Every structure is written in structure tokens, then in C-alpha cells.
Amino acid sequence: DNNIGTMTNRPITSAVDFTSSRAPSIDEFALKVVFMLIVWACLLAFVNKLCQAVARKFWSYPVPITSASIPSKLPHPNPQGSAVSFDIPLMQATDEQIGAFMKFRGCETWPDEKQSRDIALRQVAHAAAEYKGFLYEDRTMKWIDDHFRLRLPKLKYPYVDSHW
């Protein structure tokens, strides 16, 4: 019997025919749709990873630890107008100052004994850049609210702090 091992009494080779012009059964249609969804999901995941890798390679760079700085006062002052620069160069900061800053930023495990000091300082520089961005965003959103919603006069525009 040449139908041994089949579930529908058809030969195994004709279970699903993706090239046929006949109308597919509901099972074949569902199988095709599921197959296409799986292929598209895998393809989109691959394209997403590829785009992220290209963006990391060509359009992003780490904050240089020699140029980074951290604030001495936490939370850092955030007045209207121009930003107040962070005042402790990262390379001159003590472990206590860095630990206090990282604890303030939500990283309770600094320094991690498993990491080299260079990698740990890169994470601190990244956290300092994030905090600087947070302060600018906060100041800008407050200015937008005061200027456009409340219509307050003579507001100082929130200029960005100097870059690293």
C-alpha cells in the first residue's frame, strides 16, 4: 500500500502544494498563512537586528571618559535658560563621588568587581550623558508649558549644555 504513513490517505509528497492553481482547502490556506507569518516575522526580526547593528556601527559612539564629567550636587541644579555644566571631571572623581552619582541614577552595584575600571567608567559616562539629557528635556518641557500654555513673559530659552 503506497499510502502507508499518511494521515489523509494521500501520499506524503502531495500534503501541501504551494504551486497549484486550484483553490486550497481551509487547512492548506491556514498552513500557508501561518508559514508566511513565520517567514515575515523572522525576516523582520533579522532586518531589525541588521538596522540596529548598522546604526550602532556608524551613527553612535560612546561618550569619551576623558571628556565626561559628573555633577557634585545631586540632584543637579536645573535653572531656566542655559544649562549648568557638571563640575567634576570623570577621570578626577573619587570612587565615593562616582558611587553616589550611580546610586542617584539607580545603579546600586557600582563598581562591579567583575568589570574592568575602564568599562565601569564608560557606564558612568553613559549615565552622565543620560542625566544631562534628562535635565535638558525637563527644562525644555517646562519652558514649552510656561511659554505656550501659561503664556508667561520673558522666559529664558533652555539652551543645551556644552557637549563632551
GROMACS .gro file of N, CA and C in nm:
model
  492
    1ASP      N    1   0.085  -0.118   0.000
    1ASP     CA    2   0.000   0.000   0.000
    1ASP      C    3   0.090   0.125   0.000
    2ASN      N    4   0.073   0.212  -0.099
    2ASN     CA    5   0.161   0.328  -0.106
    2ASN      C    6   0.111   0.446  -0.022
    3ASN      N    7   0.004   0.430   0.053
    3ASN     CA    8  -0.048   0.536   0.141
    3ASN      C    9  -0.010   0.515   0.287
    4ILE      N   10   0.083   0.425   0.312
    4ILE     CA   11   0.123   0.397   0.449
    4ILE      C   12   0.195   0.519   0.506
    5GLY      N   13   0.160   0.560   0.626
    5GLY     CA   14   0.224   0.672   0.692
    5GLY      C   15   0.161   0.806   0.662
    6THR      N   16   0.050   0.808   0.594
    6THR     CA   17  -0.017   0.936   0.567
    6THR      C   18  -0.138   0.948   0.657
    7MET      N   19  -0.179   1.072   0.680
    7MET     CA   20  -0.293   1.095   0.769
    7MET      C   21  -0.423   1.107   0.690
    8THR      N   22  -0.416   1.139   0.563
    8THR     CA   23  -0.537   1.164   0.486
    8THR      C   24  -0.553   1.069   0.369
    9ASN      N   25  -0.485   0.960   0.371
    9ASN     CA   26  -0.486   0.860   0.264
    9ASN      C   27  -0.436   0.917   0.133
   10ARG      N   28  -0.355   1.023   0.140
   10ARG     CA   29  -0.288   1.076   0.021
   10ARG      C   30  -0.140   1.052   0.040
   11PRO      N   31  -0.067   1.041  -0.065
   11PRO     CA   32   0.079   1.026  -0.049
   11PRO      C   33   0.138   1.147   0.023
   12ILE      N   34   0.246   1.125   0.096
   12ILE     CA   35   0.309   1.230   0.176
   12ILE      C   36   0.354   1.345   0.087
   13THR      N   37   0.396   1.319  -0.033
   13THR     CA   38   0.451   1.423  -0.121
   13THR      C   39   0.346   1.524  -0.164
   14SER      N   40   0.219   1.494  -0.156
   14SER     CA   41   0.117   1.588  -0.200
   14SER      C   42   0.039   1.648  -0.082
   15ALA      N   43   0.097   1.655   0.038
   15ALA     CA   44   0.026   1.707   0.154
   15ALA      C   45  -0.009   1.855   0.135
   16VAL      N   46   0.087   1.937   0.091
   16VAL     CA   47   0.062   2.078   0.065
   16VAL      C   48   0.133   2.114  -0.064
   17ASP      N   49   0.058   2.167  -0.156
   17ASP     CA   50   0.115   2.206  -0.284
   17ASP      C   51   0.110   2.358  -0.295
   18PHE      N   52   0.227   2.421  -0.287
   18PHE     CA   53   0.233   2.567  -0.288
   18PHE      C   54   0.230   2.624  -0.429
   19THR      N   55   0.234   2.541  -0.532
   19THR     CA   56   0.238   2.592  -0.669
   19THR      C   57   0.111   2.562  -0.746
   20SER      N   58   0.016   2.499  -0.687
   20SER     CA   59  -0.106   2.460  -0.756
   20SER      C   60  -0.195   2.581  -0.779
   21SER      N   61  -0.270   2.579  -0.890
   21SER     CA   62  -0.364   2.688  -0.921
   21SER      C   63  -0.505   2.657  -0.872
   22ARG      N   64  -0.523   2.539  -0.815
   22ARG     CA   65  -0.656   2.505  -0.764
   22ARG      C   66  -0.680   2.579  -0.632
   23ALA      N   67  -0.803   2.594  -0.594
   23ALA     CA   68  -0.837   2.661  -0.468
   23ALA      C   69  -0.793   2.573  -0.352
   24PRO      N   70  -0.718   2.631  -0.258
   24PRO     CA   71  -0.671   2.549  -0.146
   24PRO      C   72  -0.783   2.520  -0.047
   25SER      N   73  -0.769   2.409   0.021
   25SER     CA   74  -0.864   2.380   0.127
   25SER      C   75  -0.837   2.475   0.244
   26ILE      N   76  -0.927   2.476   0.340
   26ILE     CA   77  -0.911   2.565   0.455
   26ILE      C   78  -0.785   2.529   0.534
   27ASP      N   79  -0.752   2.401   0.542
   27ASP     CA   80  -0.631   2.358   0.612
   27ASP      C   81  -0.506   2.407   0.539
   28GLU      N   82  -0.506   2.392   0.407
   28GLU     CA   83  -0.391   2.438   0.329
   28GLU      C   84  -0.376   2.590   0.337
   29PHE      N   85  -0.488   2.660   0.331
   29PHE     CA   86  -0.484   2.806   0.341
   29PHE      C   87  -0.429   2.849   0.477
   30ALA      N   88  -0.477   2.787   0.584
   30ALA     CA   89  -0.429   2.821   0.718
   30ALA      C   90  -0.280   2.791   0.731
   31LEU      N   91  -0.236   2.679   0.675
   31LEU     CA   92  -0.095   2.644   0.679
   31LEU      C   93  -0.010   2.746   0.602
   32LYS      N   94  -0.057   2.789   0.487
   32LYS     CA   95   0.015   2.890   0.409
   32LYS      C   96   0.024   3.022   0.485
   33VAL      N   97  -0.085   3.064   0.546
   33VAL     CA   98  -0.086   3.191   0.621
   33VAL      C   99   0.010   3.183   0.739
   34VAL      N  100   0.005   3.074   0.813
   34VAL     CA  101   0.095   3.058   0.927
   34VAL      C  102   0.241   3.056   0.880
   35PHE      N  103   0.266   2.984   0.773
   35PHE     CA  104   0.402   2.978   0.718
   35PHE      C  105   0.450   3.118   0.677
   36MET      N  106   0.366   3.193   0.607
   36MET     CA  107   0.404   3.329   0.566
   36MET      C  108   0.427   3.420   0.685
   37LEU      N  109   0.343   3.409   0.788
   37LEU     CA  110   0.362   3.491   0.907
   37LEU      C  111   0.494   3.459   0.977
   38ILE      N  112   0.527   3.331   0.983
   38ILE     CA  113   0.654   3.292   1.046
   38ILE      C  114   0.772   3.345   0.964
   39VAL      N  115   0.764   3.332   0.833
   39VAL     CA  116   0.872   3.382   0.747
   39VAL      C  117   0.886   3.533   0.762
   40TRP      N  118   0.775   3.606   0.758
   40TRP     CA  119   0.780   3.752   0.773
   40TRP      C  120   0.831   3.793   0.910
   41ALA      N  121   0.790   3.725   1.014
   41ALA     CA  122   0.838   3.759   1.149
   41ALA      C  123   0.989   3.739   1.158
   42CYS      N  124   1.037   3.628   1.104
   42CYS     CA  125   1.182   3.604   1.106
   42CYS      C  126   1.256   3.706   1.021
   43LEU      N  127   1.202   3.737   0.904
   43LEU     CA  128   1.265   3.835   0.816
   43LEU      C  129   1.268   3.974   0.880
   44LEU      N  130   1.159   4.015   0.940
   44LEU     CA  131   1.155   4.147   1.006
   44LEU      C  132   1.248   4.152   1.126
   45ALA      N  133   1.257   4.044   1.202
   45ALA     CA  134   1.349   4.040   1.315
   45ALA      C  135   1.493   4.052   1.267
   46PHE      N  136   1.525   3.984   1.157
   46PHE     CA  137   1.660   3.992   1.100
   46PHE      C  138   1.690   4.133   1.050
   47VAL      N  139   1.597   4.193   0.979
   47VAL     CA  140   1.617   4.330   0.928
   47VAL      C  141   1.631   4.428   1.044
   48ASN      N  142   1.552   4.411   1.149
   48ASN     CA  143   1.562   4.497   1.267
   48ASN      C  144   1.700   4.487   1.330
   49LYS      N  145   1.749   4.366   1.350
   49LYS     CA  146   1.882   4.347   1.408
   49LYS      C  147   1.990   4.407   1.319
   50LEU      N  148   1.976   4.389   1.189
   50LEU     CA  149   2.073   4.443   1.094
   50LEU      C  150   2.075   4.596   1.099
   51CYS      N  151   1.958   4.658   1.102
   51CYS     CA  152   1.950   4.805   1.109
   51CYS      C  153   2.008   4.856   1.240
   52GLN      N  154   1.982   4.788   1.349
   52GLN     CA  155   2.039   4.829   1.478
   52GLN      C  156   2.191   4.817   1.477
   53ALA      N  157   2.243   4.711   1.418
   53ALA     CA  158   2.388   4.693   1.411
   53ALA      C  159   2.453   4.802   1.326
   54VAL      N  160   2.391   4.834   1.213
   54VAL     CA  161   2.445   4.940   1.127
   54VAL      C  162   2.440   5.075   1.199
   55ALA      N  163   2.330   5.102   1.268
   55ALA     CA  164   2.318   5.229   1.340
   55ALA      C  165   2.421   5.239   1.452
   56ARG      N  166   2.442   5.131   1.526
   56ARG     CA  167   2.544   5.133   1.632
   56ARG      C  168   2.683   5.153   1.574
   57LYS      N  169   2.709   5.092   1.459
   57LYS     CA  170   2.842   5.099   1.399
   57LYS      C  171   2.873   5.238   1.343
   58PHE      N  172   2.777   5.300   1.275
   58PHE     CA  173   2.806   5.421   1.201
   58PHE      C  174   2.750   5.549   1.263
   59TRP      N  175   2.646   5.542   1.345
   59TRP     CA  176   2.582   5.664   1.393
   59TRP      C  177   2.581   5.680   1.543
   60SER      N  178   2.653   5.601   1.613
   60SER     CA  179   2.661   5.620   1.756
   60SER      C  180   2.803   5.594   1.801
   61TYR      N  181   2.840   5.656   1.908
   61TYR     CA  182   2.973   5.637   1.962
   61TYR      C  183   2.965   5.658   2.112
   62PRO      N  184   3.051   5.593   2.185
   62PRO     CA  185   3.046   5.608   2.330
   62PRO      C  186   3.097   5.746   2.373
   63VAL      N  187   3.049   5.789   2.487
   63VAL     CA  188   3.095   5.915   2.544
   63VAL      C  189   3.239   5.893   2.590
   64PRO      N  190   3.332   5.977   2.547
   64PRO     CA  191   3.472   5.957   2.590
   64PRO      C  192   3.486   5.984   2.739
   65ILE      N  193   3.546   5.890   2.810
   65ILE     CA  194   3.556   5.904   2.955
   65ILE      C  195   3.652   6.016   2.993
   66THR      N  196   3.743   6.053   2.904
   66THR     CA  197   3.836   6.162   2.935
   66THR      C  198   3.768   6.297   2.928
   67SER      N  199   3.656   6.307   2.855
   67SER     CA  200   3.585   6.434   2.843
   67SER      C  201   3.459   6.440   2.929
   68ALA      N  202   3.416   6.328   2.984
   68ALA     CA  203   3.292   6.323   3.061
   68ALA      C  204   3.312   6.384   3.199
   69SER      N  205   3.203   6.428   3.257
   69SER     CA  206   3.205   6.481   3.394
   69SER      C  207   3.075   6.443   3.464
   70ILE      N  208   3.078   6.449   3.596
   70ILE     CA  209   2.960   6.418   3.675
   70ILE      C  210   2.931   6.536   3.766
   71PRO      N  211   2.807   6.549   3.812
   71PRO     CA  212   2.773   6.662   3.900
   71PRO      C  213   2.820   6.637   4.043
   72SER      N  214   2.855   6.745   4.112
   72SER     CA  215   2.894   6.732   4.252
   72SER      C  216   2.773   6.738   4.344
   73LYS      N  217   2.667   6.804   4.300
   73LYS     CA  218   2.546   6.817   4.381
   73LYS      C  219   2.434   6.737   4.315
   74LEU      N  220   2.368   6.654   4.395
   74LEU     CA  221   2.259   6.571   4.343
   74LEU      C  222   2.132   6.600   4.421
   75PRO      N  223   2.023   6.627   4.358
   75PRO     CA  224   2.006   6.644   4.215
   75PRO      C  225   2.075   6.771   4.167
   76HIS      N  226   2.118   6.768   4.043
   76HIS     CA  227   2.192   6.879   3.984
   76HIS      C  228   2.098   6.998   3.962
   77PRO      N  229   2.143   7.123   3.987
   77PRO     CA  230   2.058   7.239   3.961
   77PRO      C  231   2.016   7.245   3.814
   78ASN      N  232   1.893   7.281   3.790
   78ASN     CA  233   1.840   7.284   3.655
   78ASN      C  234   1.760   7.413   3.634
   79PRO      N  235   1.829   7.530   3.638
   79PRO     CA  236   1.756   7.656   3.626
   79PRO      C  237   1.711   7.681   3.482
   80GLN      N  238   1.620   7.776   3.465
   80GLN     CA  239   1.578   7.815   3.331
   80GLN      C  240   1.697   7.874   3.256
   81GLY      N  241   1.691   7.867   3.126
   81GLY     CA  242   1.798   7.924   3.044
   81GLY      C  243   1.908   7.823   3.019
   82SER      N  244   2.031   7.871   3.015
   82SER     CA  245   2.146   7.786   2.985
   82SER      C  246   2.167   7.683   3.096
   83ALA      N  247   2.217   7.569   3.055
   83ALA     CA  248   2.240   7.460   3.148
   83ALA      C  249   2.362   7.487   3.236
   84VAL      N  250   2.360   7.431   3.355
   84VAL     CA  251   2.474   7.436   3.446
   84VAL      C  252   2.558   7.312   3.419
   85SER      N  253   2.685   7.332   3.384
   85SER     CA  254   2.771   7.219   3.350
   85SER      C  255   2.800   7.133   3.472
   86PHE      N  256   2.823   7.006   3.447
   86PHE     CA  257   2.870   6.917   3.553
   86PHE      C  258   3.013   6.958   3.587
   87ASP      N  259   3.047   6.956   3.715
   87ASP     CA  260   3.171   7.018   3.758
   87ASP      C  261   3.284   6.924   3.799
   88ILE      N  262   3.263   6.794   3.801
   88ILE     CA  263   3.371   6.702   3.839
   88ILE      C  264   3.410   6.619   3.716
   89PRO      N  265   3.531   6.640   3.663
   89PRO     CA  266   3.575   6.555   3.552
   89PRO      C  267   3.578   6.409   3.597
   90LEU      N  268   3.528   6.322   3.512
   90LEU     CA  269   3.514   6.181   3.550
   90LEU      C  270   3.647   6.118   3.587
   91MET      N  271   3.752   6.153   3.518
   91MET     CA  272   3.883   6.093   3.546
   91MET      C  273   3.941   6.140   3.679
   92GLN      N  274   3.891   6.251   3.734
   92GLN     CA  275   3.938   6.302   3.862
   92GLN      C  276   3.844   6.272   3.978
   93ALA      N  277   3.729   6.212   3.947
   93ALA     CA  278   3.630   6.184   4.051
   93ALA      C  279   3.675   6.067   4.138
   94THR      N  280   3.642   6.076   4.265
   94THR     CA  281   3.673   5.966   4.357
   94THR      C  282   3.569   5.856   4.343
   95ASP      N  283   3.602   5.739   4.393
   95ASP     CA  284   3.506   5.628   4.390
   95ASP      C  285   3.379   5.661   4.467
   96GLU      N  286   3.392   5.738   4.577
   96GLU     CA  287   3.274   5.776   4.655
   96GLU      C  288   3.183   5.868   4.574
   97GLN      N  289   3.242   5.965   4.502
   97GLN     CA  290   3.161   6.056   4.421
   97GLN      C  291   3.092   5.981   4.307
   98ILE      N  292   3.165   5.892   4.243
   98ILE     CA  293   3.106   5.814   4.135
   98ILE      C  294   2.998   5.720   4.189
   99GLY      N  295   3.026   5.658   4.303
   99GLY     CA  296   2.927   5.569   4.364
   99GLY      C  297   2.800   5.642   4.402
  100ALA      N  298   2.814   5.764   4.456
  100ALA     CA  299   2.695   5.843   4.493
  100ALA      C  300   2.616   5.880   4.368
  101PHE      N  301   2.685   5.919   4.261
  101PHE     CA  302   2.616   5.954   4.137
  101PHE      C  303   2.544   5.833   4.078
  102MET      N  304   2.610   5.719   4.074
  102MET     CA  305   2.548   5.600   4.016
  102MET      C  306   2.432   5.551   4.102
  103LYS      N  307   2.443   5.566   4.233
  103LYS     CA  308   2.330   5.530   4.320
  103LYS      C  309   2.213   5.624   4.294
  104PHE      N  310   2.242   5.752   4.275
  104PHE     CA  311   2.138   5.850   4.243
  104PHE      C  312   2.071   5.816   4.110
  105ARG      N  313   2.146   5.764   4.015
  105ARG     CA  314   2.092   5.729   3.883
  105ARG      C  315   2.026   5.591   3.883
  106GLY      N  316   2.031   5.520   3.996
  106GLY     CA  317   1.960   5.393   4.006
  106GLY      C  318   2.045   5.270   3.986
  107CYS      N  319   2.175   5.284   3.981
  107CYS     CA  320   2.266   5.170   3.967
  107CYS      C  321   2.327   5.141   4.104
  108GLU      N  322   2.275   5.044   4.172
  108GLU     CA  323   2.317   5.016   4.309
  108GLU      C  324   2.446   4.935   4.318
  109THR      N  325   2.494   4.882   4.206
  109THR     CA  326   2.606   4.787   4.212
  109THR      C  327   2.734   4.846   4.154
  110TRP      N  328   2.758   4.974   4.170
  110TRP     CA  329   2.882   5.031   4.117
  110TRP      C  330   2.985   5.038   4.227
  111PRO      N  331   3.108   5.005   4.208
  111PRO     CA  332   3.162   4.939   4.089
  111PRO      C  333   3.139   4.789   4.096
  112ASP      N  334   3.120   4.730   3.982
  112ASP     CA  335   3.103   4.586   3.973
  112ASP      C  336   3.242   4.522   3.966
  113GLU      N  337   3.271   4.433   4.059
  113GLU     CA  338   3.404   4.373   4.066
  113GLU      C  339   3.437   4.288   3.945
  114LYS      N  340   3.335   4.247   3.869
  114LYS     CA  341   3.358   4.163   3.752
  114LYS      C  342   3.406   4.244   3.632
  115GLN      N  343   3.392   4.376   3.637
  115GLN     CA  344   3.427   4.461   3.524
  115GLN      C  345   3.562   4.529   3.545
  116SER      N  346   3.625   4.563   3.435
  116SER     CA  347   3.746   4.644   3.445
  116SER      C  348   3.704   4.788   3.476
  117ARG      N  349   3.795   4.866   3.527
  117ARG     CA  350   3.764   5.005   3.562
  117ARG      C  351   3.726   5.086   3.438
  118ASP      N  352   3.789   5.057   3.325
  118ASP     CA  353   3.759   5.130   3.202
  118ASP      C  354   3.614   5.108   3.159
  119ILE      N  355   3.569   4.985   3.163
  119ILE     CA  356   3.430   4.954   3.126
  119ILE      C  357   3.334   5.018   3.226
  120ALA      N  358   3.367   5.014   3.353
  120ALA     CA  359   3.281   5.075   3.455
  120ALA      C  360   3.273   5.226   3.433
  121LEU      N  361   3.385   5.290   3.399
  121LEU     CA  362   3.383   5.435   3.375
  121LEU      C  363   3.304   5.470   3.249
  122ARG      N  364   3.305   5.382   3.150
  122ARG     CA  365   3.221   5.404   3.031
  122ARG      C  366   3.074   5.405   3.069
  123GLN      N  367   3.036   5.315   3.159
  123GLN     CA  368   2.897   5.312   3.204
  123GLN      C  369   2.863   5.439   3.282
  124VAL      N  370   2.956   5.489   3.360
  124VAL     CA  371   2.934   5.613   3.435
  124VAL      C  372   2.919   5.729   3.336
  125ALA      N  373   3.006   5.734   3.234
  125ALA     CA  374   2.997   5.841   3.134
  125ALA      C  375   2.864   5.834   3.060
  126HIS      N  376   2.818   5.714   3.030
  126HIS     CA  377   2.688   5.698   2.964
  126HIS      C  378   2.575   5.745   3.056
  127ALA      N  379   2.583   5.710   3.184
  127ALA     CA  380   2.481   5.754   3.280
  127ALA      C  381   2.482   5.907   3.294
  128ALA      N  382   2.602   5.967   3.291
  128ALA     CA  383   2.611   6.113   3.300
  128ALA      C  384   2.548   6.178   3.177
  129ALA      N  385   2.570   6.121   3.058
  129ALA     CA  386   2.509   6.174   2.936
  129ALA      C  387   2.357   6.160   2.942
  130GLU      N  388   2.308   6.048   2.993
  130GLU     CA  389   2.164   6.030   3.007
  130GLU      C  390   2.106   6.133   3.103
  131TYR      N  391   2.175   6.157   3.213
  131TYR     CA  392   2.127   6.253   3.312
  131TYR      C  393   2.127   6.394   3.254
  132LYS      N  394   2.231   6.427   3.177
  132LYS     CA  395   2.237   6.558   3.113
  132LYS      C  396   2.120   6.574   3.016
  133GLY      N  397   2.090   6.468   2.941
  133GLY     CA  398   1.976   6.471   2.850
  133GLY      C  399   1.845   6.483   2.925
  134PHE      N  400   1.833   6.413   3.037
  134PHE     CA  401   1.712   6.423   3.118
  134PHE      C  402   1.691   6.566   3.168
  135LEU      N  403   1.798   6.629   3.217
  135LEU     CA  404   1.786   6.766   3.266
  135LEU      C  405   1.744   6.861   3.154
  136TYR      N  406   1.801   6.845   3.036
  136TYR     CA  407   1.765   6.932   2.924
  136TYR      C  408   1.619   6.909   2.884
  137GLU      N  409   1.577   6.784   2.877
  137GLU     CA  410   1.439   6.755   2.841
  137GLU      C  411   1.343   6.814   2.944
  138ASP      N  412   1.375   6.800   3.071
  138ASP     CA  413   1.291   6.854   3.177
  138ASP      C  414   1.280   7.006   3.166
  139ARG      N  415   1.392   7.070   3.145
  139ARG     CA  416   1.395   7.216   3.133
  139ARG      C  417   1.318   7.261   3.008
  140THR      N  418   1.334   7.190   2.898
  140THR     CA  419   1.265   7.225   2.774
  140THR      C  420   1.114   7.206   2.787
  141MET      N  421   1.072   7.095   2.846
  141MET     CA  422   0.928   7.071   2.861
  141MET      C  423   0.864   7.175   2.953
  142LYS      N  424   0.936   7.216   3.055
  142LYS     CA  425   0.885   7.322   3.143
  142LYS      C  426   0.874   7.453   3.066
  143TRP      N  427   0.976   7.485   2.983
  143TRP     CA  428   0.972   7.607   2.904
  143TRP      C  429   0.855   7.605   2.806
  144ILE      N  430   0.834   7.490   2.740
  144ILE     CA  431   0.722   7.478   2.645
  144ILE      C  432   0.590   7.500   2.716
  145ASP      N  433   0.574   7.440   2.834
  145ASP     CA  434   0.450   7.457   2.910
  145ASP      C  435   0.432   7.602   2.951
  146ASP      N  436   0.538   7.662   3.005
  146ASP     CA  437   0.527   7.801   3.051
  146ASP      C  438   0.504   7.897   2.934
  147HIS      N  439   0.568   7.873   2.822
  147HIS     CA  440   0.560   7.964   2.709
  147HIS      C  441   0.429   7.950   2.632
  148PHE      N  442   0.390   7.827   2.599
  148PHE     CA  443   0.275   7.806   2.513
  148PHE      C  444   0.144   7.791   2.589
  149ARG      N  445   0.145   7.724   2.703
  149ARG     CA  446   0.019   7.703   2.775
  149ARG      C  447  -0.010   7.818   2.869
  150LEU      N  448   0.088   7.854   2.951
  150LEU     CA  449   0.066   7.958   3.050
  150LEU      C  450   0.091   8.099   2.996
  151ARG      N  451   0.160   8.110   2.883
  151ARG     CA  452   0.190   8.238   2.818
  151ARG      C  453   0.264   8.334   2.911
  152LEU      N  454   0.361   8.280   2.984
  152LEU     CA  455   0.440   8.364   3.073
  152LEU      C  456   0.539   8.448   2.991
  153PRO      N  457   0.561   8.574   3.030
  153PRO     CA  458   0.652   8.660   2.953
  153PRO      C  459   0.798   8.643   2.996
  154LYS      N  460   0.888   8.682   2.907
  154LYS     CA  461   1.031   8.693   2.935
  154LYS      C  462   1.093   8.566   2.993
  155LEU      N  463   1.067   8.454   2.928
  155LEU     CA  464   1.125   8.327   2.971
  155LEU      C  465   1.262   8.310   2.907
  156LYS      N  466   1.352   8.248   2.979
  156LYS     CA  467   1.485   8.218   2.924
  156LYS      C  468   1.476   8.087   2.848
  157TYR      N  469   1.523   8.089   2.724
  157TYR     CA  470   1.519   7.969   2.641
  157TYR      C  471   1.617   7.865   2.695
  158PRO      N  472   1.578   7.738   2.698
  158PRO     CA  473   1.663   7.633   2.757
  158PRO      C  474   1.773   7.585   2.662
  159TYR      N  475   1.886   7.654   2.665
  159TYR     CA  476   1.997   7.616   2.579
  159TYR      C  477   2.063   7.487   2.629
  160VAL      N  478   2.119   7.414   2.536
  160VAL     CA  479   2.188   7.289   2.567
  160VAL      C  480   2.322   7.320   2.631
  161ASP      N  481   2.364   7.235   2.724
  161ASP     CA  482   2.496   7.248   2.784
  161ASP      C  483   2.601   7.212   2.680
  162SER      N  484   2.723   7.250   2.706
  162SER     CA  485   2.831   7.217   2.613
  162SER      C  486   2.844   7.065   2.603
  163HIS      N  487   2.882   7.019   2.486
  163HIS     CA  488   2.895   6.876   2.464
  163HIS      C  489   3.027   6.827   2.520
  164TRP      N  490   3.041   6.698   2.525
  164TRP     CA  491   3.162   6.640   2.580
  164TRP      C  492   3.278   6.688   2.497
   0.00000   0.00000   0.00000
